[in-house]
Coordinates of C-alpha atoms in Angstrom, one line a residue:
M2 CA -30.3 -72.0 4.2
K3 CA -29.3 -70.4 8.0
K4 CA -25.8 -71.2 7.5
V5 CA -26.2 -69.1 3.6
L6 CA -28.3 -66.2 5.0
F7 CA -25.5 -66.2 8.7
I8 CA -22.5 -65.8 6.2
L9 CA -24.4 -62.8 4.0
V10 CA -25.4 -61.0 7.0
A11 CA -21.4 -61.4 8.9
S12 CA -20.3 -60.3 4.9
L13 CA -22.3 -57.0 5.1
L14 CA -21.4 -55.8 8.8
L15 CA -17.8 -56.6 8.3
I16 CA -18.7 -53.9 5.0
T17 CA -19.9 -51.1 7.1
A18 CA -17.3 -51.6 9.7
C19 CA -15.4 -51.0 7.1
S20 CA -16.6 -48.4 5.9
K21 CA -17.1 -46.1 9.2
N22 CA -13.7 -47.0 9.9
G23 CA -12.1 -45.3 7.0
G24 CA -11.6 -48.2 4.5
N25 CA -7.4 -48.7 3.4
G26 CA -7.6 -45.0 4.8
N27 CA -5.7 -44.3 1.3
E28 CA -6.6 -39.8 0.8
G29 CA -7.9 -40.8 -2.8
A30 CA -5.5 -40.4 -5.8
S31 CA -8.0 -37.7 -8.2
G32 CA -6.2 -34.6 -6.1
S33 CA -8.7 -32.6 -6.1
P34 CA -10.3 -31.1 -2.1
S35 CA -13.7 -33.3 -2.9
S36 CA -11.4 -37.2 -2.7
S37 CA -9.3 -35.5 0.5
A38 CA -12.5 -34.8 2.2
S39 CA -14.2 -37.9 2.0
A40 CA -11.1 -39.2 3.1
A41 CA -9.8 -37.5 5.8
G42 CA -13.3 -36.4 6.4
A43 CA -16.3 -37.0 6.8
D44 CA -16.7 -39.9 8.5
S45 CA -13.2 -39.5 10.3
K46 CA -14.3 -39.4 14.4
E47 CA -10.2 -38.0 14.7
P48 CA -9.7 -34.5 12.6
V49 CA -6.3 -34.6 10.6
T50 CA -3.6 -32.2 11.7
L51 CA -2.7 -29.6 8.9
K52 CA 0.2 -27.1 10.1
L53 CA 0.0 -23.4 8.8
V54 CA 2.7 -21.0 8.7
Y55 CA 1.7 -16.9 8.0
K56 CA 3.2 -13.9 9.1
D57 CA -0.2 -12.5 10.7
L58 CA -1.2 -15.5 12.8
P59 CA 0.7 -14.5 15.6
P60 CA -0.4 -18.5 17.9
E61 CA -1.5 -16.4 20.7
D62 CA -3.3 -13.7 18.5
P63 CA -7.5 -13.0 20.2
N64 CA -8.1 -13.3 16.7
S65 CA -6.0 -15.4 15.4
L66 CA -8.0 -18.3 17.4
K67 CA -11.1 -17.2 16.6
L68 CA -10.2 -17.5 13.1
V69 CA -8.5 -20.8 13.4
K70 CA -11.8 -22.5 15.6
A71 CA -14.3 -20.9 13.1
I72 CA -12.4 -23.0 10.2
E73 CA -12.5 -26.1 11.7
D74 CA -16.1 -25.2 13.0
G75 CA -17.2 -24.7 9.7
M76 CA -15.3 -27.5 7.9
A77 CA -16.7 -29.6 10.3
K78 CA -20.0 -28.9 10.0
Q79 CA -19.2 -29.4 5.7
G80 CA -18.2 -32.6 6.2
T81 CA -14.3 -31.8 6.5
P82 CA -13.1 -32.1 10.0
I83 CA -9.2 -31.0 10.4
K84 CA -7.0 -29.4 13.5
L85 CA -5.4 -26.2 12.2
E86 CA -2.1 -25.7 14.4
I87 CA -0.4 -22.3 13.8
V88 CA 3.7 -22.8 13.9
P89 CA 5.3 -20.0 15.7
V90 CA 8.1 -18.2 13.5
Q91 CA 11.2 -16.3 15.5
A92 CA 10.7 -12.4 15.1
G93 CA 12.6 -10.6 13.1
T94 CA 12.4 -10.5 9.6
Y95 CA 9.5 -12.2 7.9
S96 CA 10.8 -14.0 4.6
E97 CA 14.7 -14.8 6.6
K98 CA 13.1 -15.9 9.7
L99 CA 10.7 -18.5 7.2
G100 CA 13.4 -19.9 5.2
L101 CA 15.6 -20.6 8.6
L102 CA 12.0 -22.5 9.4
L103 CA 12.3 -24.2 6.3
Q104 CA 15.5 -25.3 6.4
S105 CA 15.6 -26.2 9.4
G106 CA 13.5 -29.6 8.2
T107 CA 10.5 -28.1 9.5
I108 CA 7.9 -27.8 6.7
P109 CA 3.7 -27.1 7.7
D110 CA 1.1 -28.0 5.3
L111 CA 0.3 -24.2 4.4
I112 CA 3.1 -22.2 3.8
Y113 CA 2.6 -18.3 3.9
F114 CA 5.3 -16.6 1.8
Q115 CA 5.9 -13.1 1.5
G116 CA 8.8 -12.9 -0.5
G117 CA 11.5 -15.5 -0.6
D118 CA 9.4 -18.5 -2.0
Y119 CA 12.0 -18.8 -5.6
N120 CA 15.0 -20.4 -4.2
F121 CA 13.4 -22.5 -2.0
A122 CA 10.7 -23.4 -5.3
M123 CA 12.7 -23.8 -7.8
N124 CA 16.1 -25.1 -5.5
Q125 CA 14.4 -27.2 -3.0
K126 CA 11.3 -28.4 -4.5
I127 CA 9.1 -28.1 -1.3
L128 CA 6.2 -26.1 -3.4
E129 CA 3.5 -27.9 -4.4
D130 CA 2.3 -26.7 -8.3
L131 CA -1.3 -25.0 -7.7
T132 CA -2.4 -25.2 -11.5
P133 CA -4.7 -28.8 -11.1
Y134 CA -6.0 -27.9 -8.0
I135 CA -8.0 -24.2 -9.4
E136 CA -8.7 -26.0 -12.3
K137 CA -11.3 -28.2 -10.2
S138 CA -12.0 -26.0 -8.0
T139 CA -15.3 -23.9 -8.0
H140 CA -14.4 -21.1 -5.4
V141 CA -11.1 -20.1 -5.3
K142 CA -11.3 -19.7 -9.2
A143 CA -14.3 -17.7 -9.1
S144 CA -12.3 -15.5 -6.7
L145 CA -9.3 -14.9 -8.8
S146 CA -9.1 -11.5 -10.9
E147 CA -7.2 -11.5 -13.8
L148 CA -4.1 -10.4 -13.2
N149 CA -4.1 -13.0 -10.5
N150 CA -4.4 -15.5 -13.0
E151 CA -1.6 -14.2 -15.8
R152 CA 0.7 -14.5 -12.1
M153 CA -0.3 -17.8 -11.6
K154 CA 0.3 -19.0 -14.9
N155 CA 3.7 -17.2 -14.6
Y156 CA 4.9 -19.1 -11.4
P157 CA 2.1 -21.1 -9.8
Y158 CA 3.6 -22.2 -6.8
L159 CA 1.8 -19.2 -5.1
I160 CA -1.5 -18.1 -4.8
W161 CA -3.0 -14.4 -3.6
M162 CA -6.7 -14.2 -3.5
A163 CA -6.0 -10.1 -2.7
P164 CA -6.4 -7.2 -5.8
M165 CA -2.8 -5.9 -6.5
R166 CA -0.6 -4.9 -3.4
A167 CA 0.1 -1.2 -5.0
Q168 CA 0.0 1.4 -3.3
V169 CA -1.7 4.6 -3.3
P170 CA -1.1 8.5 -1.9
V171 CA -3.5 10.0 0.5
V172 CA -3.8 13.6 2.1
R173 CA -6.3 14.8 4.5
Q174 CA -9.0 16.1 3.3
D175 CA -9.6 19.0 5.5
W176 CA -5.9 19.9 4.7
F177 CA -6.5 19.9 1.0
D178 CA -9.5 21.5 1.7
K179 CA -7.6 25.1 3.1
T180 CA -5.0 25.4 0.1
A181 CA -6.1 27.5 -2.5
S182 CA -3.7 25.3 -5.6
G183 CA -5.8 22.0 -5.0
K184 CA -8.2 22.3 -7.2
A185 CA -5.2 23.3 -10.0
L186 CA -3.5 20.3 -8.9
L187 CA -6.1 18.2 -9.7
E188 CA -7.2 19.9 -13.3
N189 CA -3.6 19.2 -14.3
P190 CA -1.2 17.5 -11.7
T191 CA 1.8 18.6 -13.4
I192 CA 5.1 17.5 -10.8
D193 CA 5.3 21.3 -10.6
N194 CA 1.7 21.6 -9.5
Y195 CA 2.5 19.3 -7.1
Y196 CA 5.5 21.0 -6.1
S197 CA 3.7 24.0 -5.2
F198 CA 1.2 22.3 -3.6
F199 CA 3.5 20.4 -1.3
K200 CA 4.5 24.3 -0.4
E201 CA 1.1 25.6 0.3
L202 CA 0.1 21.8 2.2
K203 CA 2.8 22.3 4.9
E204 CA 1.9 26.4 5.7
V205 CA -2.0 25.9 5.7
S206 CA -1.5 22.2 7.8
G207 CA 1.5 23.1 10.1
A208 CA 2.8 20.0 9.5
K209 CA 6.8 19.1 9.7
Y210 CA 7.2 18.1 6.6
V211 CA 4.6 17.1 3.5
Y212 CA 5.3 13.3 2.4
T213 CA 6.6 10.8 4.3
V214 CA 7.6 6.9 3.9
A215 CA 9.1 3.5 5.5
G216 CA 12.9 3.5 5.1
L217 CA 13.1 3.5 0.7
L218 CA 11.2 5.3 -1.7
P219 CA 8.8 3.3 -3.8
E220 CA 6.3 4.8 -1.5
I221 CA 7.2 8.3 -3.8
D222 CA 8.1 6.9 -6.7
V223 CA 4.1 5.7 -6.7
M224 CA 3.0 9.3 -7.3
F225 CA 5.7 10.8 -9.6
N226 CA 7.8 7.3 -11.8
Q227 CA 5.5 7.4 -14.6
A228 CA 5.1 11.4 -14.8
F229 CA 9.2 11.2 -15.6
G230 CA 9.2 8.8 -18.3
L231 CA 10.1 5.7 -15.2
T232 CA 6.7 3.8 -17.3
S233 CA 7.9 0.3 -16.4
T234 CA 11.0 -1.7 -15.0
W235 CA 13.2 -1.5 -18.3
I236 CA 13.3 0.9 -20.3
K237 CA 13.6 1.4 -24.0
G238 CA 15.9 3.5 -26.2
A239 CA 16.6 4.7 -29.0
D240 CA 19.0 1.8 -29.8
G241 CA 16.5 -0.2 -29.3
K242 CA 17.7 -1.8 -26.0
Y243 CA 16.4 -2.2 -23.3
A244 CA 18.1 -0.7 -19.9
F245 CA 17.2 -0.7 -16.1
A246 CA 15.3 2.1 -15.8
S247 CA 16.8 3.4 -12.7
T248 CA 19.9 3.8 -14.3
T249 CA 18.4 6.1 -17.3
Q250 CA 18.8 9.7 -17.4
A251 CA 15.2 10.0 -16.5
E252 CA 16.1 8.2 -12.8
K253 CA 18.6 11.5 -12.5
E254 CA 15.6 13.8 -13.5
K255 CA 13.6 11.8 -10.7
L256 CA 16.5 12.0 -8.0
D257 CA 16.4 15.5 -8.7
F258 CA 13.1 16.2 -7.9
Y259 CA 13.2 14.6 -4.7
A260 CA 16.8 16.2 -3.6
K261 CA 14.9 19.5 -3.6
L262 CA 12.1 18.0 -2.0
Y263 CA 14.4 16.6 0.4
K264 CA 15.9 19.6 0.6
E265 CA 12.9 22.2 1.4
G266 CA 12.0 20.4 3.8
L267 CA 8.9 18.3 1.9
L268 CA 9.9 15.0 2.4
D269 CA 9.9 13.6 5.8
P270 CA 13.6 14.0 6.4
E271 CA 13.5 10.8 8.8
F272 CA 12.5 8.4 5.8
L273 CA 15.3 6.6 5.6
T274 CA 14.4 5.2 9.3
K275 CA 11.1 4.9 8.8
K276 CA 9.2 2.1 9.7
W277 CA 5.9 1.4 8.6
D278 CA 4.0 2.1 11.8
T279 CA 6.4 5.4 12.6
K280 CA 5.4 6.1 9.2
E281 CA 1.7 5.8 9.8
K282 CA 1.7 7.4 13.0
A283 CA 3.5 10.1 11.5
F284 CA 0.1 10.5 10.1
Y285 CA -2.6 10.2 12.5
D286 CA -0.6 12.4 14.6
G287 CA -0.1 15.5 11.9
E288 CA 3.8 15.3 11.6
A289 CA 3.1 14.3 8.0
A290 CA 0.2 15.4 5.1
V291 CA 0.6 12.9 2.9
M292 CA 1.9 8.9 2.1
A293 CA 1.0 6.1 0.3
G294 CA -0.9 2.8 0.8
T295 CA -2.4 -0.4 -0.5
Q296 CA -5.4 0.2 -2.7
G297 CA -8.6 -1.0 -1.1
K298 CA -8.5 -2.4 2.9
I299 CA -5.8 -0.5 3.9
I300 CA -6.4 2.3 2.5
D301 CA -9.8 1.8 4.6
I302 CA -8.0 1.1 7.8
Y303 CA -6.0 4.1 7.2
N304 CA -9.2 6.2 7.4
T305 CA -10.9 4.4 10.2
K306 CA -7.7 5.6 12.2
T307 CA -7.1 8.9 10.8
V308 CA -11.1 10.2 11.4
G309 CA -10.7 8.2 14.0
Q310 CA -7.7 10.7 15.6
N311 CA -8.4 13.6 14.1
G312 CA -12.3 14.2 13.2
E313 CA -14.9 13.4 10.5
A314 CA -13.1 16.2 8.3
A315 CA -9.7 14.5 8.6
K316 CA -11.2 12.0 6.5
V317 CA -8.2 10.4 3.8
M318 CA -8.2 11.5 0.0
V319 CA -7.1 10.2 -2.9
L320 CA -4.1 12.1 -4.7
P321 CA -3.7 11.1 -8.5
P322 CA -0.8 10.5 -9.7
A323 CA 2.0 12.8 -11.7
K324 CA 1.4 13.4 -15.3
G325 CA 4.0 14.7 -17.5
K326 CA 5.9 12.4 -19.7
A327 CA 3.1 9.7 -18.9
Q328 CA 0.8 9.4 -16.3
G329 CA 0.2 6.5 -13.9
Y330 CA 1.3 5.1 -10.3
L331 CA 3.4 2.3 -10.4
P332 CA 3.2 -0.2 -13.4
V333 CA 2.3 -3.5 -12.3
D334 CA 4.4 -6.4 -11.5
V335 CA 2.4 -9.2 -13.2
S336 CA 5.5 -11.7 -13.9
K337 CA 4.5 -13.5 -9.8
E338 CA 2.9 -12.9 -6.6
S339 CA 5.5 -11.2 -4.6
R340 CA 3.3 -12.6 -1.7
G341 CA 0.6 -15.7 -1.0
M342 CA -0.6 -19.2 0.5
A343 CA 2.0 -22.1 -0.6
I344 CA 1.6 -25.6 -0.3
A345 CA 3.9 -27.5 0.5
S346 CA 5.0 -30.5 -1.6
T347 CA 6.3 -32.8 0.4
S348 CA 3.0 -32.6 2.8
E349 CA 1.2 -35.9 3.5
H350 CA -2.1 -33.9 2.8
K351 CA -2.2 -31.5 0.1
D352 CA -5.9 -31.9 -1.0
L353 CA -6.9 -31.1 2.5
A354 CA -4.9 -28.0 2.9
F355 CA -6.1 -26.3 0.0
A356 CA -9.5 -27.4 0.8
V357 CA -9.4 -24.5 3.3
L358 CA -8.0 -22.1 1.0
E359 CA -11.6 -23.3 -1.2
Y360 CA -13.3 -23.1 2.4
M361 CA -12.3 -19.5 2.4
A362 CA -12.9 -18.6 -0.4
S363 CA -16.3 -20.3 -0.2
P364 CA -19.6 -17.2 0.7
E365 CA -19.4 -19.0 4.6
G366 CA -15.2 -18.8 4.3
Q367 CA -15.7 -15.2 3.3
M368 CA -17.8 -13.8 6.2
I369 CA -15.3 -15.3 7.8
D370 CA -12.6 -14.7 6.7
K371 CA -13.6 -10.6 5.8
L372 CA -16.0 -9.8 8.7
G373 CA -15.1 -11.9 11.3
I374 CA -17.4 -13.5 14.0
E375 CA -21.3 -12.9 13.9
G376 CA -22.5 -11.3 17.3
E377 CA -18.6 -10.1 17.8
E378 CA -17.0 -7.9 14.7
Y379 CA -20.8 -8.2 13.1
T380 CA -24.6 -8.1 14.0
L381 CA -27.0 -8.8 12.2
E382 CA -30.1 -6.0 12.4
G383 CA -33.0 -6.0 10.7
G384 CA -31.8 -8.3 8.0
K385 CA -28.6 -5.6 7.2
I386 CA -24.8 -6.5 8.0
K387 CA -23.8 -3.7 11.5
L388 CA -20.3 -4.3 11.5
T389 CA -19.4 -3.3 15.3
E390 CA -16.2 -1.3 16.7
K391 CA -14.6 -4.8 17.2
F392 CA -14.5 -4.9 13.0
A393 CA -11.9 -2.4 12.5
A394 CA -8.9 -4.8 14.2
W395 CA -10.2 -7.8 11.3
Y396 CA -9.2 -7.6 8.2
P397 CA -8.7 -10.5 5.9
H398 CA -6.2 -13.3 5.5
F399 CA -7.4 -15.5 2.8
V400 CA -9.5 -14.0 0.3
E401 CA -9.3 -10.2 -0.6
N402 CA -10.6 -9.8 -3.9
M403 CA -14.3 -8.4 -4.3
E404 CA -15.2 -11.1 -7.1
N405 CA -16.7 -13.4 -5.8
F406 CA -18.6 -11.8 -1.9
K407 CA -21.7 -11.9 -2.6
P408 CA -23.1 -11.5 1.3
A409 CA -27.2 -12.9 2.1
Q410 CA -27.8 -9.4 3.4
E411 CA -26.6 -6.1 2.5
F412 CA -24.6 -3.4 4.6
D413 CA -26.4 -1.3 7.0
P414 CA -25.4 2.2 5.2
S415 CA -24.3 3.3 8.7
T416 CA -21.5 0.9 8.0
P417 CA -19.9 0.2 5.0
Y418 CA -18.1 -2.7 4.6
L419 CA -15.1 0.1 2.6
S420 CA -15.1 2.7 3.7
E421 CA -15.7 5.6 0.5
P422 CA -12.2 6.3 0.5
A423 CA -10.7 3.1 -0.4
V424 CA -13.9 2.8 -3.2
K425 CA -12.2 5.4 -4.2
S426 CA -8.4 3.8 -4.9
M427 CA -9.0 1.1 -6.0
E428 CA -11.8 3.7 -9.0
M429 CA -8.3 5.6 -9.2
F430 CA -5.9 2.5 -9.4
G431 CA -8.0 1.0 -12.3
A432 CA -8.5 3.9 -13.9
M433 CA -4.5 4.4 -14.0
S434 CA -2.7 1.1 -13.7
T435 CA -0.7 -0.1 -16.2
K436 CA 1.4 -4.0 -16.5
D437 CA 5.1 -3.4 -16.1
N438 CA 6.8 -6.0 -17.9
V439 CA 9.6 -7.1 -15.1
F440 CA 10.1 -10.6 -15.0
V441 CA 11.7 -13.5 -12.9
I442 CA 14.2 -13.6 -12.9
P443 CA 16.7 -16.8 -12.8
S444 CA 17.9 -18.7 -10.1
D445 CA 21.2 -18.5 -11.6
L446 CA 21.7 -14.8 -11.7
S447 CA 19.2 -14.2 -9.2
S448 CA 21.9 -12.6 -6.4
K449 CA 23.9 -10.4 -8.8
W450 CA 20.2 -9.2 -9.3
D451 CA 19.3 -9.2 -5.2
A452 CA 23.0 -6.7 -5.3
S453 CA 22.6 -4.6 -8.4
L454 CA 19.1 -3.9 -6.6
A455 CA 21.5 -3.3 -3.2
I456 CA 23.9 -0.7 -5.2
Y457 CA 20.5 1.4 -6.4
N458 CA 18.9 2.0 -3.2
E459 CA 22.1 2.4 -1.2
F460 CA 22.9 5.0 -4.2
A461 CA 19.4 6.5 -4.1
A462 CA 19.2 7.5 -0.7
N463 CA 22.5 8.9 -0.4
Y464 CA 21.6 10.9 -3.1
V465 CA 18.1 12.6 -2.2
V466 CA 20.3 13.4 1.2
G467 CA 22.9 14.8 0.1
K468 CA 26.0 12.5 0.2
A469 CA 26.1 11.3 -3.1
A470 CA 26.6 13.2 -5.8
D471 CA 28.3 10.8 -9.3
F472 CA 25.2 9.7 -11.3
D473 CA 27.1 7.5 -13.4
K474 CA 29.8 6.2 -11.1
F475 CA 26.5 4.5 -10.4
V476 CA 25.4 3.2 -13.0
Q477 CA 29.0 1.8 -13.5
D478 CA 29.0 -0.4 -10.2
W479 CA 25.5 -1.1 -10.5
N480 CA 26.6 -3.0 -13.8
A481 CA 29.7 -5.2 -11.9
A482 CA 27.2 -6.2 -8.9
G483 CA 25.2 -7.6 -11.7
G484 CA 23.7 -5.3 -13.3
K485 CA 25.1 -6.1 -17.0
E486 CA 24.3 -9.5 -17.1
V487 CA 20.8 -8.7 -15.7
T488 CA 20.6 -6.6 -18.3
D489 CA 22.1 -9.0 -21.0
Y490 CA 19.5 -11.4 -20.1
A491 CA 16.9 -9.4 -20.2
N492 CA 17.5 -8.6 -23.9
T493 CA 17.0 -11.8 -24.4
I494 CA 13.7 -12.0 -23.7
L495 CA 11.6 -9.1 -23.9
K496 CA 10.3 -8.0 -26.9

């Protein structure tokens, strides 16, 4: 009898030891975040290292380090210990440098793309289909908007829990209030009324020019494209066939208007060489009167910086899109996410990588992502969230959407999460936005599409500054560069 009891006790001890050591070490077969948590997770002494590459998380930046530590601490408390290792990217154009990193064989578990992902996903097959992960999730699913979901259906490799990165134009409120034409503009924002407003705005503000953009024209297109009839990327003609909008007569009329603004000193004379930072500086310094920025948080940042430099009266004011043949900001591309987080199909810890996204979409994760660290970026005073001066340098990296953001405490009225102009930008965009008919370009046509777009960008810039005049010749060059093949393809898939 004693022998039998000894064997039973020994067996129980052996089972307990195996359990504490994580069993056979497999991560689980279900593919869900919960299975990875038990596998890597709660009982493991050592956290699993996940590699992350992200444009806006420089490895040595103090806020990057704070965010990473907060994620690690938060997930450890929930029973899923991980260690996030930020992979550096060489200075330069992010999409190009990221491509070089991936081609070198360094493929992190979590990858932030900002363009340049399509060929990797299709040709290299290094991106994981995120559909099954999202279906099993709780917080990620709740943090996706209708447009996010539509993009994911078309292209399930990138997830970006953020509002559409659509831009709206803003002007300083104090300068707008000095104009007599501003009221008429708001009542009837025609192209002619905008032209009159621009001329008066330059005079009363003392700005060197009115509208500034960073290099290319889409930042002014947000105001004028639909007014000229450029309501989508592909325009259906009287013959029933689709043409690339930028090769139509409506595009020529728009470029003629831009050339007029340029000639009269209303469009930034250095717009071709402006970068995003020099564009914003020109606005803050009072050299420019109008610029465009992404709705929501970016407009909030513009407002904070403008007020900080020029006083409360200089808060930004969102301008409506011009009205003509149609009215609206640039139509929304729902073909795919143009940026977002991906999980490498080569990762040995795909479930854990998604668990990071799930945690960041949770109530606790969103507090960190959106607000920062308690005691630094915000405090709790009288049961309300009060943002500190440090908050101005903090912004969300994983979840910008507000769909699932429900803090346990209210914000102190003196420090709202988003300023009035930021909220207004989202409301106006939501009321005056339309869906585009752009589609994902097949890989065999992508090089032709890129070449034809380069032809357009060069011509449009030269046309505006007076260095090119032959629009018909441009259309011929565009078609010869590959535009004709893409147009033929468009007419096979567009209804």
